[in-house]
């Protein structure tokens, strides 16, 4: 269900979320218009994700339940894993610089992919449409 190419359509509270993450204003302004596009290929419990934005183009491979490393566009390093619960993907990551958790969820709602983020009491969403 997650397979395909998804383009960000809109975000909710993302600016506040990035502020809570400690991202400076200039980067937040740039990130608000990052044209994020993700291509997800799931085969069983293995995922291949292509991420492209105004910041970078990268490819990530991970297996459900297996810890991997991921760096945010600003260089912040995370370590953690995705798990699938029913139709929901739940990611639990830890910031390597301060040990604090960042959790994220992907779910399909109608014809949209909704990704929610939570860090230090601030929640945000980015909503993607198929492209
Ligand atoms: C993927 O499945 O796309 C790769 C792994 C993603 C790991 C966690 C994503 C958290 C992103 C938080 C973005 C917040 C930027 C301030």
Tab-separated table of C-alpha atoms in Angstrom, residues 11-114:
chain	number	residue	atom	x	y	z
A	11	UNK	CA	2.495	20.229	6.250
A	12	UNK	CA	0.934	20.874	9.645
A	13	UNK	CA	2.916	22.414	12.513
A	14	UNK	CA	6.160	21.497	10.748
A	15	UNK	CA	7.716	24.906	11.434
A	16	UNK	CA	7.181	24.496	15.220
A	17	UNK	CA	8.449	20.943	15.048
A	18	UNK	CA	11.668	22.001	13.346
A	19	UNK	CA	12.067	24.773	15.918
A	20	UNK	CA	11.778	22.183	18.687
A	21	UNK	CA	14.431	20.160	16.862
A	22	UNK	CA	16.732	23.170	17.142
A	23	UNK	CA	16.830	23.955	13.434
A	24	UNK	CA	17.617	27.604	12.762
A	25	UNK	CA	15.221	29.983	11.037
A	26	UNK	CA	16.984	30.126	7.681
A	27	UNK	CA	17.007	26.333	7.397
A	28	UNK	CA	13.377	26.159	8.559
A	29	UNK	CA	12.330	28.572	5.820
A	30	UNK	CA	14.195	26.494	3.235
A	31	UNK	CA	12.786	23.242	4.596
A	32	UNK	CA	9.234	24.565	4.385
A	33	UNK	CA	9.637	24.496	0.578
A	34	UNK	CA	11.799	21.403	0.211
A	35	UNK	CA	9.587	19.712	-2.442
A	36	UNK	CA	10.183	16.420	-0.659
A	37	UNK	CA	9.493	13.380	-2.790
A	38	UNK	CA	9.805	9.797	-1.582
A	39	UNK	CA	9.622	6.583	-3.552
A	40	UNK	CA	8.859	3.536	-1.451
A	41	UNK	CA	9.436	-0.043	-2.600
A	42	UNK	CA	8.403	-2.630	-0.028
A	43	UNK	CA	9.185	-6.300	-0.584
A	44	UNK	CA	8.066	-8.310	2.416
A	45	UNK	CA	9.760	-6.725	5.412
A	46	UNK	CA	12.440	-4.997	3.319
A	47	UNK	CA	12.148	-1.384	2.196
A	48	UNK	CA	14.024	0.623	-0.380
A	49	UNK	CA	13.276	4.350	-0.081
A	50	UNK	CA	14.460	7.049	-2.483
A	51	UNK	CA	14.269	10.489	-0.961
A	52	UNK	CA	14.716	13.641	-3.008
A	53	UNK	CA	14.299	17.272	-2.061
A	54	UNK	CA	15.877	20.644	-2.727
A	55	UNK	CA	18.505	19.562	-0.157
A	56	UNK	CA	19.636	16.188	-1.480
A	57	UNK	CA	18.855	12.883	-3.162
A	58	UNK	CA	19.556	9.742	-1.143
A	59	UNK	CA	18.527	6.112	-1.017
A	60	UNK	CA	17.843	4.251	2.198
A	61	UNK	CA	17.473	0.521	2.755
A	62	UNK	CA	16.021	-0.937	5.911
A	63	UNK	CA	14.272	-4.014	7.223
A	64	UNK	CA	11.307	-3.804	9.580
A	65	UNK	CA	12.445	-4.231	13.169
A	66	UNK	CA	16.129	-3.788	12.355
A	67	UNK	CA	18.005	-0.721	13.632
A	68	UNK	CA	19.632	1.496	11.008
A	69	UNK	CA	21.215	4.936	10.831
A	70	UNK	CA	19.651	7.918	9.100
A	71	UNK	CA	20.839	11.512	8.842
A	72	UNK	CA	18.432	14.416	8.522
A	73	UNK	CA	19.081	16.990	5.799
A	74	UNK	CA	20.775	19.276	8.374
A	75	UNK	CA	23.196	16.517	9.395
A	76	UNK	CA	21.454	15.458	12.621
A	77	UNK	CA	22.046	11.724	13.001
A	78	UNK	CA	19.340	9.319	14.084
A	79	UNK	CA	19.401	5.642	14.898
A	80	UNK	CA	16.293	3.496	15.103
A	81	UNK	CA	13.866	1.243	13.278
A	82	UNK	CA	10.513	1.047	11.558
A	83	UNK	CA	7.931	-1.535	12.575
A	84	UNK	CA	4.629	-2.396	10.935
A	85	UNK	CA	1.475	-2.620	13.042
A	86	UNK	CA	-1.478	-3.473	10.848
A	87	UNK	CA	-1.640	-0.801	8.151
A	88	UNK	CA	0.616	1.561	10.089
A	89	UNK	CA	4.376	1.998	9.941
A	90	UNK	CA	5.794	3.125	13.269
A	91	UNK	CA	9.300	4.466	13.521
A	92	UNK	CA	11.162	4.928	16.776
A	93	UNK	CA	14.443	6.799	16.415
A	94	UNK	CA	16.949	8.343	18.799
A	95	UNK	CA	18.984	11.455	18.134
A	96	UNK	CA	22.625	10.512	18.429
A	97	UNK	CA	23.663	13.967	19.647
A	98	UNK	CA	21.366	14.186	22.673
A	99	UNK	CA	19.805	10.723	23.084
A	100	UNK	CA	16.256	12.068	22.800
A	101	UNK	CA	13.576	10.050	20.983
A	102	UNK	CA	11.866	11.056	17.751
A	103	UNK	CA	8.874	8.988	16.764
A	104	UNK	CA	7.161	8.946	13.393
A	105	UNK	CA	4.191	7.176	11.833
A	106	UNK	CA	3.225	6.552	8.201
A	107	UNK	CA	-0.344	5.725	7.316
A	108	UNK	CA	-2.406	5.800	4.130
A	109	UNK	CA	-5.541	7.924	4.504
A	110	UNK	CA	-7.721	7.863	1.413
A	111	UNK	CA	-5.340	8.542	-1.466
A	112	UNK	CA	-2.790	10.316	0.721
A	113	UNK	CA	0.209	9.196	2.719
A	114	UNK	CA	0.274	10.944	6.081
